[in-house]
Amino acid sequence: MFKYLLKKEFTLIFRDLHALLVLFVMPVIFILIMSLALKNSYSNSVDTPLKVAITSSKNNKSIKTMIESINENNFFDANFLKVKDNKETLYKENYDFIVDIQRNYIERIKLNDKNFKVIIYSKPDTSLQKIEILKKLISSASTKLILEDLMLAQKIDTKNVLDFESKIQNSYVYKKDGFEVTPTSVQQSVPAWLVFSMFFILIPISNTFINEKAFGTIDRIRSINVSLFPILLGKIVPYYFINQVQVVFMILVGIYIVPLLGGDSLVIQGSIPLIFLVSSAVSFASISFALLIANIAKTTEEATTIGGVSNIILAAIGGIMVPKFVMPKFMQDFSEYSPMSWGLESFLEVFVRGGSFNDISTYVYNMITFAIICLLLAYILLKKRR
């Protein structure tokens, strides 16, 4: 009897082509868009650097040194400009910053002039992080000039001291020996939208399940002495298969399609069995959650509304739509309560950090516990309906 239940489910799945398109096309679009949009956040370069206009009464040596120092940073493009109108320069000439500085600023710093100021003009939607970075670059350029004068007076070789920053290198530490993957936007986007798409299995499950309840299909199956557990299990197996196809498909998109559009290629060096374990746990959690919603809702419209809103909320707080590293601390702590966060962190541990089972075990156990609770509640609600 169970094989006929599976046959019925697969038949219903492949009849609902619109739902299948949602499960596969929507996450692909998100992966492509977000991988390209976040590309510069993970690289040391940008396609369009921030334009900085350095304005002063005279373009002397100290001003030129400041411009050179700012341009050493790949995110800024500074040049000397006689600015007549700040609004016109920012909005019509499309500069991001105007730095108004006095030509003798180094001398005024040495004299401890308390009235000395450097004014940065920017558009009101400029992020504070960009402003702070520019401040640091200006300060660094000024410090470099002052130190150079002091060291020359002391007859100290300035080359090694002033080039100290070039001696500082970053080295990633991975949890697994021999594991080496450069963090890129696609390493974040593929796991994130993969988890989101797996949870969107709610739409086809709730539609078919509610229709079966409304048409009496479940009652007819129960009338031939089939218990509720095989009925629920018959829902889990086919959609679990669909979820695994999603995993393979999204990974292939990250490896082969994203690079064709100018993005980075997804690199998989993590354990394949661990990836399968994580995808299985996420699938179990998403399907069980979908069955719970399908038993709570009375109509397909209600299920779509409740499920869609809940999925978006879980994605928003779980680091899917906005990466966790840009969230404030309290939001990062709050995200730990989202099952999508458990799935995403598990994938990132395997994909990016070279983690082992011990590193993802807590997340996997949380997802399985969440799935069991949802499945038990769905079973109770379905039984109560009888």
mmCIF file of C-alpha atoms in Angstrom:
data_model
loop_
_atom_site.group_PDB
_atom_site.id
_atom_site.type_symbol
_atom_site.label_atom_id
_atom_site.label_comp_id
_atom_site.label_asym_id
_atom_site.label_seq_id
_atom_site.Cartn_x
_atom_site.Cartn_y
_atom_site.Cartn_z
ATOM 1 C CA MET A 1 0.000 0.000 0.000
ATOM 2 C CA PHE A 2 2.845 2.390 0.850
ATOM 3 C CA LYS A 3 4.262 2.260 -2.692
ATOM 4 C CA TYR A 4 0.869 3.361 -4.050
ATOM 5 C CA LEU A 5 0.874 6.303 -1.645
ATOM 6 C CA LEU A 6 4.303 7.269 -3.006
ATOM 7 C CA LYS A 7 3.104 6.861 -6.583
ATOM 8 C CA LYS A 8 0.158 9.147 -5.840
ATOM 9 C CA GLU A 9 2.433 11.822 -4.354
ATOM 10 C CA PHE A 10 4.909 11.761 -7.238
ATOM 11 C CA THR A 11 2.023 12.011 -9.698
ATOM 12 C CA LEU A 12 0.649 15.075 -7.889
ATOM 13 C CA ILE A 13 4.109 16.661 -7.717
ATOM 14 C CA PHE A 14 4.828 16.393 -11.424
ATOM 15 C CA ARG A 15 1.359 17.641 -12.304
ATOM 16 C CA ASP A 16 1.991 20.869 -10.390
ATOM 17 C CA LEU A 17 4.541 22.397 -12.763
ATOM 18 C CA HIS A 18 4.067 25.902 -11.386
ATOM 19 C CA ALA A 19 5.124 24.773 -7.908
ATOM 20 C CA LEU A 20 8.178 23.007 -9.335
ATOM 21 C CA LEU A 21 9.165 26.185 -11.168
ATOM 22 C CA VAL A 22 8.931 28.113 -7.897
ATOM 23 C CA LEU A 23 11.147 25.554 -6.163
ATOM 24 C CA PHE A 24 13.877 25.685 -8.805
ATOM 25 C CA VAL A 25 13.685 28.935 -10.774
ATOM 26 C CA MET A 26 13.145 31.355 -7.871
ATOM 27 C CA PRO A 27 16.245 30.318 -5.850
ATOM 28 C CA VAL A 28 18.383 30.293 -9.008
ATOM 29 C CA ILE A 29 17.431 33.913 -9.672
ATOM 30 C CA PHE A 30 18.192 34.859 -6.068
ATOM 31 C CA ILE A 31 21.551 33.061 -6.170
ATOM 32 C CA LEU A 32 22.580 34.856 -9.347
ATOM 33 C CA ILE A 33 21.433 38.288 -8.157
ATOM 34 C CA MET A 34 22.874 38.086 -4.645
ATOM 35 C CA SER A 35 26.164 36.478 -5.715
ATOM 36 C CA LEU A 36 26.793 39.336 -8.122
ATOM 37 C CA ALA A 37 25.438 42.034 -5.786
ATOM 38 C CA LEU A 38 27.619 40.945 -2.845
ATOM 39 C CA LYS A 39 30.711 40.158 -4.909
ATOM 40 C CA ASN A 40 32.576 43.315 -3.867
ATOM 41 C CA SER A 41 31.807 42.715 -0.179
ATOM 42 C CA TYR A 42 34.093 39.677 -0.221
ATOM 43 C CA SER A 43 36.802 40.909 -2.597
ATOM 44 C CA ASN A 44 39.553 43.496 -2.256
ATOM 45 C CA SER A 45 38.379 45.477 -5.256
ATOM 46 C CA VAL A 46 35.283 47.145 -6.624
ATOM 47 C CA ASP A 47 34.004 47.765 -10.125
ATOM 48 C CA THR A 48 33.193 51.395 -9.295
ATOM 49 C CA PRO A 49 35.404 52.894 -6.549
ATOM 50 C CA LEU A 50 34.096 55.734 -4.422
ATOM 51 C CA LYS A 51 35.016 59.095 -5.968
ATOM 52 C CA VAL A 52 36.749 61.501 -3.577
ATOM 53 C CA ALA A 53 37.385 65.160 -4.421
ATOM 54 C CA ILE A 54 40.255 66.661 -2.423
ATOM 55 C CA THR A 55 39.862 70.436 -2.427
ATOM 56 C CA SER A 56 42.324 72.976 -1.038
ATOM 57 C CA SER A 57 43.749 76.385 -1.882
ATOM 58 C CA LYS A 58 46.850 74.759 -3.344
ATOM 59 C CA ASN A 59 47.823 71.285 -4.520
ATOM 60 C CA ASN A 60 51.169 71.046 -2.701
ATOM 61 C CA LYS A 61 53.276 68.042 -1.629
ATOM 62 C CA SER A 62 51.237 67.201 1.482
ATOM 63 C CA ILE A 63 47.968 67.263 -0.487
ATOM 64 C CA LYS A 64 49.478 65.051 -3.200
ATOM 65 C CA THR A 65 50.711 62.614 -0.551
ATOM 66 C CA MET A 66 47.231 62.406 0.930
ATOM 67 C CA ILE A 67 45.724 61.691 -2.500
ATOM 68 C CA GLU A 68 48.313 58.970 -3.140
ATOM 69 C CA SER A 69 47.638 57.417 0.258
ATOM 70 C CA ILE A 70 43.876 57.322 -0.326
ATOM 71 C CA ASN A 71 44.326 55.835 -3.800
ATOM 72 C CA GLU A 72 46.356 52.963 -2.339
ATOM 73 C CA ASN A 73 43.014 51.698 -1.085
ATOM 74 C CA ASN A 74 41.147 49.916 -3.902
ATOM 75 C CA PHE A 75 37.771 51.195 -2.718
ATOM 76 C CA PHE A 76 38.513 54.902 -3.275
ATOM 77 C CA ASP A 77 39.494 57.049 -6.260
ATOM 78 C CA ALA A 78 40.754 60.429 -5.069
ATOM 79 C CA ASN A 79 41.870 63.426 -7.115
ATOM 80 C CA PHE A 80 42.476 67.132 -6.599
ATOM 81 C CA LEU A 81 39.539 69.316 -7.586
ATOM 82 C CA LYS A 82 38.724 72.963 -7.115
ATOM 83 C CA VAL A 83 35.211 72.675 -5.727
ATOM 84 C CA LYS A 84 33.002 75.709 -6.207
ATOM 85 C CA ASP A 85 29.674 74.205 -5.160
ATOM 86 C CA ASN A 86 29.393 71.137 -2.922
ATOM 87 C CA LYS A 87 25.898 70.211 -4.107
ATOM 88 C CA GLU A 88 26.850 70.328 -7.761
ATOM 89 C CA THR A 89 29.988 68.246 -7.175
ATOM 90 C CA LEU A 90 28.175 65.574 -5.168
ATOM 91 C CA TYR A 91 24.940 65.316 -7.128
ATOM 92 C CA LYS A 92 25.731 66.411 -10.689
ATOM 93 C CA GLU A 93 29.360 65.329 -10.979
ATOM 94 C CA ASN A 94 28.550 62.191 -8.917
ATOM 95 C CA TYR A 95 31.343 62.447 -6.387
ATOM 96 C CA ASP A 96 30.831 60.426 -3.203
ATOM 97 C CA PHE A 97 32.997 62.592 -0.941
ATOM 98 C CA ILE A 98 34.497 66.060 -0.833
ATOM 99 C CA VAL A 99 37.435 66.515 1.534
ATOM 100 C CA ASP A 100 38.054 70.188 2.306
ATOM 101 C CA ILE A 101 41.519 70.558 3.814
ATOM 102 C CA GLN A 102 43.919 73.440 4.296
ATOM 103 C CA ARG A 103 47.116 73.302 2.248
ATOM 104 C CA ASN A 104 49.315 73.792 5.353
ATOM 105 C CA TYR A 105 47.506 71.159 7.422
ATOM 106 C CA ILE A 106 50.716 69.315 8.365
ATOM 107 C CA GLU A 107 52.257 72.467 9.823
ATOM 108 C CA ARG A 108 49.075 73.196 11.773
ATOM 109 C CA ILE A 109 49.088 69.675 13.203
ATOM 110 C CA LYS A 110 52.703 70.099 14.314
ATOM 111 C CA LEU A 111 51.814 73.404 15.993
ATOM 112 C CA ASN A 112 48.947 71.708 17.888
ATOM 113 C CA ASP A 113 46.441 74.117 16.374
ATOM 114 C CA LYS A 114 43.151 73.308 18.159
ATOM 115 C CA ASN A 115 41.084 75.188 15.560
ATOM 116 C CA PHE A 116 42.347 73.009 12.736
ATOM 117 C CA LYS A 117 39.674 70.904 10.974
ATOM 118 C CA VAL A 118 39.297 68.634 7.986
ATOM 119 C CA ILE A 119 35.715 68.657 6.694
ATOM 120 C CA ILE A 120 34.263 65.720 4.753
ATOM 121 C CA TYR A 121 31.105 66.374 2.734
ATOM 122 C CA SER A 122 28.972 63.437 1.602
ATOM 123 C CA LYS A 123 25.435 62.515 0.613
ATOM 124 C CA PRO A 124 23.058 61.729 3.505
ATOM 125 C CA ASP A 125 22.665 58.087 2.443
ATOM 126 C CA THR A 126 26.408 57.374 2.717
ATOM 127 C CA SER A 127 27.106 54.607 5.233
ATOM 128 C CA LEU A 128 29.041 55.483 8.379
ATOM 129 C CA GLN A 129 31.487 52.638 7.683
ATOM 130 C CA LYS A 130 32.630 54.279 4.430
ATOM 131 C CA ILE A 131 33.036 57.631 6.166
ATOM 132 C CA GLU A 132 35.088 56.046 8.960
ATOM 133 C CA ILE A 133 37.354 54.277 6.457
ATOM 134 C CA LEU A 134 38.007 57.568 4.660
ATOM 135 C CA LYS A 135 38.763 59.253 7.993
ATOM 136 C CA LYS A 136 41.312 56.554 8.795
ATOM 137 C CA LEU A 137 42.975 56.963 5.404
ATOM 138 C CA ILE A 138 43.245 60.745 5.856
ATOM 139 C CA SER A 139 44.638 60.298 9.356
ATOM 140 C CA SER A 140 47.094 57.673 8.134
ATOM 141 C CA ALA A 141 48.373 59.960 5.374
ATOM 142 C CA SER A 142 48.911 62.800 7.852
ATOM 143 C CA THR A 143 50.692 60.540 10.338
ATOM 144 C CA LYS A 144 52.903 59.179 7.579
ATOM 145 C CA LEU A 145 54.091 62.682 6.598
ATOM 146 C CA ILE A 146 54.793 63.733 10.181
ATOM 147 C CA LEU A 147 56.690 60.514 10.931
ATOM 148 C CA GLU A 148 58.703 60.906 7.766
ATOM 149 C CA ASP A 149 59.848 64.375 8.816
ATOM 150 C CA LEU A 150 60.751 63.164 12.318
ATOM 151 C CA MET A 151 62.676 60.153 11.065
ATOM 152 C CA LEU A 152 64.581 62.203 8.515
ATOM 153 C CA ALA A 153 65.584 64.566 11.302
ATOM 154 C CA GLN A 154 66.823 61.562 13.296
ATOM 155 C CA LYS A 155 68.522 60.067 10.210
ATOM 156 C CA ILE A 156 66.371 56.933 10.393
ATOM 157 C CA ASP A 157 65.690 54.891 7.256
ATOM 158 C CA THR A 158 62.022 55.588 6.561
ATOM 159 C CA LYS A 159 61.431 52.875 3.967
ATOM 160 C CA ASN A 160 60.780 49.878 6.227
ATOM 161 C CA VAL A 161 58.869 51.851 8.842
ATOM 162 C CA LEU A 162 56.515 53.647 6.474
ATOM 163 C CA ASP A 163 55.888 50.497 4.414
ATOM 164 C CA PHE A 164 55.034 48.483 7.518
ATOM 165 C CA GLU A 165 51.418 47.993 6.420
ATOM 166 C CA SER A 166 52.565 46.027 3.361
ATOM 167 C CA LYS A 167 54.276 43.589 5.742
ATOM 168 C CA ILE A 168 50.959 42.728 7.407
ATOM 169 C CA GLN A 169 49.269 39.743 5.778
ATOM 170 C CA ASN A 170 46.069 37.883 6.536
ATOM 171 C CA SER A 171 45.955 34.100 6.648
ATOM 172 C CA TYR A 172 42.686 32.145 6.975
ATOM 173 C CA VAL A 173 42.574 29.415 9.611
ATOM 174 C CA TYR A 174 40.390 26.448 8.647
ATOM 175 C CA LYS A 175 39.079 23.774 10.956
ATOM 176 C CA LYS A 176 40.279 20.979 8.686
ATOM 177 C CA ASP A 177 43.907 20.475 7.696
ATOM 178 C CA GLY A 178 44.487 20.825 3.962
ATOM 179 C CA PHE A 179 41.188 22.650 3.512
ATOM 180 C CA GLU A 180 41.549 25.924 1.618
ATOM 181 C CA VAL A 181 38.618 27.893 0.207
ATOM 182 C CA THR A 182 38.654 31.625 -0.415
ATOM 183 C CA PRO A 183 35.462 33.207 0.996
ATOM 184 C CA THR A 184 33.336 34.663 -1.815
ATOM 185 C CA SER A 185 29.795 35.942 -2.208
ATOM 186 C CA VAL A 186 28.710 32.714 -3.910
ATOM 187 C CA GLN A 187 29.862 30.706 -0.863
ATOM 188 C CA GLN A 188 27.251 32.676 1.115
ATOM 189 C CA SER A 189 24.518 32.955 -1.518
ATOM 190 C CA VAL A 190 24.240 29.320 -2.606
ATOM 191 C CA PRO A 191 23.758 27.839 0.908
ATOM 192 C CA ALA A 192 21.492 30.720 1.943
ATOM 193 C CA TRP A 193 19.027 30.552 -0.940
ATOM 194 C CA LEU A 194 19.282 26.774 -1.058
ATOM 195 C CA VAL A 195 17.924 26.588 2.489
ATOM 196 C CA PHE A 196 15.241 29.144 1.610
ATOM 197 C CA SER A 197 14.140 27.167 -1.459
ATOM 198 C CA MET A 198 13.997 23.923 0.527
ATOM 199 C CA PHE A 199 11.647 25.526 3.032
ATOM 200 C CA PHE A 200 9.494 26.757 0.150
ATOM 201 C CA ILE A 201 8.489 23.119 -0.343
ATOM 202 C CA LEU A 202 5.650 24.278 1.907
ATOM 203 C CA ILE A 203 3.690 25.609 -1.083
ATOM 204 C CA PRO A 204 3.152 22.348 -3.021
ATOM 205 C CA ILE A 205 2.809 20.241 0.142
ATOM 206 C CA SER A 206 0.142 22.453 1.685
ATOM 207 C CA ASN A 207 -1.757 22.746 -1.606
ATOM 208 C CA THR A 208 -1.983 18.993 -2.190
ATOM 209 C CA PHE A 209 -2.578 18.112 1.469
ATOM 210 C CA ILE A 210 -5.392 20.618 1.980
ATOM 211 C CA ASN A 211 -7.048 19.582 -1.287
ATOM 212 C CA GLU A 212 -6.882 15.940 -0.209
ATOM 213 C CA LYS A 213 -8.533 16.821 3.092
ATOM 214 C CA ALA A 214 -11.218 18.842 1.322
ATOM 215 C CA PHE A 215 -11.963 16.144 -1.281
ATOM 216 C CA GLY A 216 -11.979 13.374 1.299
ATOM 217 C CA THR A 217 -8.973 11.553 -0.184
ATOM 218 C CA ILE A 218 -7.363 11.034 3.214
ATOM 219 C CA ASP A 219 -10.636 9.722 4.651
ATOM 220 C CA ARG A 220 -10.954 7.212 1.815
ATOM 221 C CA ILE A 221 -7.385 6.012 2.368
ATOM 222 C CA ARG A 222 -8.079 5.688 6.094
ATOM 223 C CA SER A 223 -11.203 3.657 5.352
ATOM 224 C CA ILE A 224 -9.042 0.777 4.055
ATOM 225 C CA ASN A 225 -7.211 0.537 7.398
ATOM 226 C CA VAL A 226 -4.217 2.708 6.540
ATOM 227 C CA SER A 227 -2.940 4.537 9.618
ATOM 228 C CA LEU A 228 -2.060 8.209 9.664
ATOM 229 C CA PHE A 229 1.671 7.623 10.008
ATOM 230 C CA PRO A 230 2.131 6.012 6.554
ATOM 231 C CA ILE A 231 0.053 8.842 5.080
ATOM 232 C CA LEU A 232 2.408 11.441 6.562
ATOM 233 C CA LEU A 233 5.469 9.372 5.647
ATOM 234 C CA GLY A 234 4.143 9.133 2.111
ATOM 235 C CA LYS A 235 4.303 12.927 1.996
ATOM 236 C CA ILE A 236 7.845 13.104 3.380
ATOM 237 C CA VAL A 237 9.634 10.692 1.018
ATOM 238 C CA PRO A 238 8.726 12.271 -2.378
ATOM 239 C CA TYR A 239 9.396 15.814 -1.230
ATOM 240 C CA TYR A 240 12.636 14.716 0.406
ATOM 241 C CA PHE A 241 13.672 13.486 -3.046
ATOM 242 C CA ILE A 242 12.705 16.865 -4.568
ATOM 243 C CA ASN A 243 14.778 18.668 -1.915
ATOM 244 C CA GLN A 244 17.877 16.620 -2.724
ATOM 245 C CA VAL A 245 17.464 17.410 -6.415
ATOM 246 C CA GLN A 246 17.300 21.085 -5.402
ATOM 247 C CA VAL A 247 20.585 20.751 -3.502
ATOM 248 C CA VAL A 248 22.426 19.254 -6.478
ATOM 249 C CA PHE A 249 20.875 21.737 -8.910
ATOM 250 C CA MET A 250 21.731 24.836 -6.828
ATOM 251 C CA ILE A 251 25.310 23.664 -6.273
ATOM 252 C CA LEU A 252 25.736 23.164 -10.025
ATOM 253 C CA VAL A 253 24.355 26.666 -10.618
ATOM 254 C CA GLY A 254 26.962 28.064 -8.214
ATOM 255 C CA ILE A 255 29.776 26.113 -9.877
ATOM 256 C CA TYR A 256 28.941 26.654 -13.559
ATOM 257 C CA ILE A 257 26.317 29.397 -14.086
ATOM 258 C CA VAL A 258 27.405 32.167 -11.702
ATOM 259 C CA PRO A 259 30.932 32.430 -13.248
ATOM 260 C CA LEU A 260 29.399 32.883 -16.699
ATOM 261 C CA LEU A 261 27.819 36.132 -15.477
ATOM 262 C CA GLY A 262 31.035 37.474 -13.963
ATOM 263 C CA GLY A 263 30.682 36.081 -10.444
ATOM 264 C CA ASP A 264 32.962 33.738 -8.527
ATOM 265 C CA SER A 265 32.658 29.986 -8.895
ATOM 266 C CA LEU A 266 31.411 27.910 -5.976
ATOM 267 C CA VAL A 267 34.219 25.719 -4.654
ATOM 268 C CA ILE A 268 33.235 22.509 -2.862
ATOM 269 C CA GLN A 269 35.982 20.999 -0.710
ATOM 270 C CA GLY A 270 33.867 19.985 2.252
ATOM 271 C CA SER A 271 32.816 16.442 3.045
ATOM 272 C CA ILE A 272 30.132 15.170 0.633
ATOM 273 C CA PRO A 273 28.573 12.907 3.326
ATOM 274 C CA LEU A 274 28.287 15.925 5.647
ATOM 275 C CA ILE A 275 26.638 17.976 2.888
ATOM 276 C CA PHE A 276 24.171 15.123 2.397
ATOM 277 C CA LEU A 277 23.551 14.949 6.160
ATOM 278 C CA VAL A 278 22.866 18.680 6.373
ATOM 279 C CA SER A 279 20.591 18.668 3.323
ATOM 280 C CA SER A 280 18.679 15.721 4.802
ATOM 281 C CA ALA A 281 18.214 17.489 8.140
ATOM 282 C CA VAL A 282 17.076 20.718 6.432
ATOM 283 C CA SER A 283 14.696 18.718 4.234
ATOM 284 C CA PHE A 284 13.200 16.874 7.206
ATOM 285 C CA ALA A 285 12.701 20.173 9.047
ATOM 286 C CA SER A 286 11.168 21.985 6.068
ATOM 287 C CA ILE A 287 8.769 19.153 5.139
ATOM 288 C CA SER A 288 7.620 18.662 8.738
ATOM 289 C CA PHE A 289 7.057 22.406 9.078
ATOM 290 C CA ALA A 290 5.062 22.366 5.836
ATOM 291 C CA LEU A 291 2.876 19.490 7.098
ATOM 292 C CA LEU A 292 2.208 21.413 10.305
ATOM 293 C CA ILE A 293 1.118 24.512 8.378
ATOM 294 C CA ALA A 294 -1.010 22.342 6.070
ATOM 295 C CA ASN A 295 -2.859 20.967 9.093
ATOM 296 C CA ILE A 296 -3.281 24.358 10.745
ATOM 297 C CA ALA A 297 -4.639 26.096 7.638
ATOM 298 C CA LYS A 298 -8.128 25.416 6.352
ATOM 299 C CA THR A 299 -7.652 26.625 2.779
ATOM 300 C CA THR A 300 -4.780 26.705 0.314
ATOM 301 C CA GLU A 301 -4.869 30.504 0.325
ATOM 302 C CA GLU A 302 -4.537 30.532 4.109
ATOM 303 C CA ALA A 303 -1.667 28.023 3.973
ATOM 304 C CA THR A 304 0.134 30.056 1.314
ATOM 305 C CA THR A 305 -0.243 33.237 3.353
ATOM 306 C CA ILE A 306 0.810 31.727 6.691
ATOM 307 C CA GLY A 307 3.598 29.672 5.157
ATOM 308 C CA GLY A 308 4.912 32.443 2.920
ATOM 309 C CA VAL A 309 4.994 35.026 5.709
ATOM 310 C CA SER A 310 6.567 32.613 8.200
ATOM 311 C CA ASN A 311 9.230 31.563 5.689
ATOM 312 C CA ILE A 312 10.125 35.174 4.914
ATOM 313 C CA ILE A 313 10.374 36.004 8.632
ATOM 314 C CA LEU A 314 12.545 32.945 9.324
ATOM 315 C CA ALA A 315 14.746 33.873 6.346
ATOM 316 C CA ALA A 316 15.059 37.510 7.426
ATOM 317 C CA ILE A 317 16.182 36.697 10.962
ATOM 318 C CA GLY A 318 18.169 33.618 9.922
ATOM 319 C CA GLY A 319 20.840 35.323 7.819
ATOM 320 C CA ILE A 320 19.343 34.328 4.467
ATOM 321 C CA MET A 321 18.323 37.727 3.130
ATOM 322 C CA VAL A 322 20.962 39.699 5.034
ATOM 323 C CA PRO A 323 24.301 38.041 5.937
ATOM 324 C CA LYS A 324 24.797 37.700 9.675
ATOM 325 C CA PHE A 325 28.107 39.571 9.694
ATOM 326 C CA VAL A 326 26.315 42.849 8.845
ATOM 327 C CA MET A 327 23.708 42.366 11.586
ATOM 328 C CA PRO A 328 24.027 44.016 15.017
ATOM 329 C CA LYS A 329 24.908 41.728 17.917
ATOM 330 C CA PHE A 330 21.367 41.322 19.271
ATOM 331 C CA MET A 331 20.100 40.304 15.816
ATOM 332 C CA GLN A 332 22.895 37.760 15.445
ATOM 333 C CA ASP A 333 21.893 36.243 18.803
ATOM 334 C CA PHE A 334 18.205 36.283 17.851
ATOM 335 C CA SER A 335 18.918 34.532 14.546
ATOM 336 C CA GLU A 336 19.934 31.403 16.449
ATOM 337 C CA TYR A 337 16.231 30.690 16.978
ATOM 338 C CA SER A 338 15.528 30.337 13.253
ATOM 339 C CA PRO A 339 15.692 26.813 11.762
ATOM 340 C CA MET A 340 16.890 28.392 8.530
ATOM 341 C CA SER A 341 19.868 29.759 10.473
ATOM 342 C CA TRP A 342 20.705 26.235 11.664
ATOM 343 C CA GLY A 343 20.682 24.974 8.094
ATOM 344 C CA LEU A 344 22.689 27.918 6.746
ATOM 345 C CA GLU A 345 25.341 27.710 9.471
ATOM 346 C CA SER A 346 25.672 23.970 8.898
ATOM 347 C CA PHE A 347 26.257 24.457 5.172
ATOM 348 C CA LEU A 348 28.747 27.292 5.817
ATOM 349 C CA GLU A 349 30.656 25.131 8.299
ATOM 350 C CA VAL A 350 31.076 22.461 5.626
ATOM 351 C CA PHE A 351 31.449 24.716 2.552
ATOM 352 C CA VAL A 352 33.647 27.511 3.911
ATOM 353 C CA ARG A 353 35.251 26.588 7.236
ATOM 354 C CA GLY A 354 36.091 22.933 6.677
ATOM 355 C CA GLY A 355 34.083 21.873 9.716
ATOM 356 C CA SER A 356 33.511 18.319 10.940
ATOM 357 C CA PHE A 357 30.400 16.612 12.284
ATOM 358 C CA ASN A 358 31.144 17.967 15.773
ATOM 359 C CA ASP A 359 30.930 21.507 14.383
ATOM 360 C CA ILE A 360 27.463 20.981 12.892
ATOM 361 C CA SER A 361 26.054 18.430 15.346
ATOM 362 C CA THR A 362 24.184 21.010 17.452
ATOM 363 C CA TYR A 363 22.543 22.517 14.360
ATOM 364 C CA VAL A 364 21.620 19.076 12.998
ATOM 365 C CA TYR A 365 20.125 17.994 16.331
ATOM 366 C CA ASN A 366 18.172 21.264 16.520
ATOM 367 C CA MET A 367 16.727 20.727 13.035
ATOM 368 C CA ILE A 368 15.787 17.109 13.771
ATOM 369 C CA THR A 369 14.167 18.110 17.070
ATOM 370 C CA PHE A 370 12.277 20.915 15.327
ATOM 371 C CA ALA A 371 11.137 18.474 12.626
ATOM 372 C CA ILE A 372 9.944 15.871 15.123
ATOM 373 C CA ILE A 373 7.969 18.475 17.085
ATOM 374 C CA CYS A 374 6.321 19.802 13.906
ATOM 375 C CA LEU A 375 5.554 16.265 12.712
ATOM 376 C CA LEU A 376 4.016 15.258 16.040
ATOM 377 C CA LEU A 377 1.877 18.399 16.088
ATOM 378 C CA ALA A 378 0.773 17.716 12.498
ATOM 379 C CA TYR A 379 -0.104 14.124 13.468
ATOM 380 C CA ILE A 380 -2.100 15.301 16.499
ATOM 381 C CA LEU A 381 -4.010 17.895 14.482
ATOM 382 C CA LEU A 382 -4.763 15.398 11.722
ATOM 383 C CA LYS A 383 -5.924 12.802 14.212
ATOM 384 C CA LYS A 384 -8.035 15.355 16.074
ATOM 385 C CA ARG A 385 -9.735 16.217 12.788
ATOM 386 C CA ARG A 386 -10.986 12.647 12.612
#
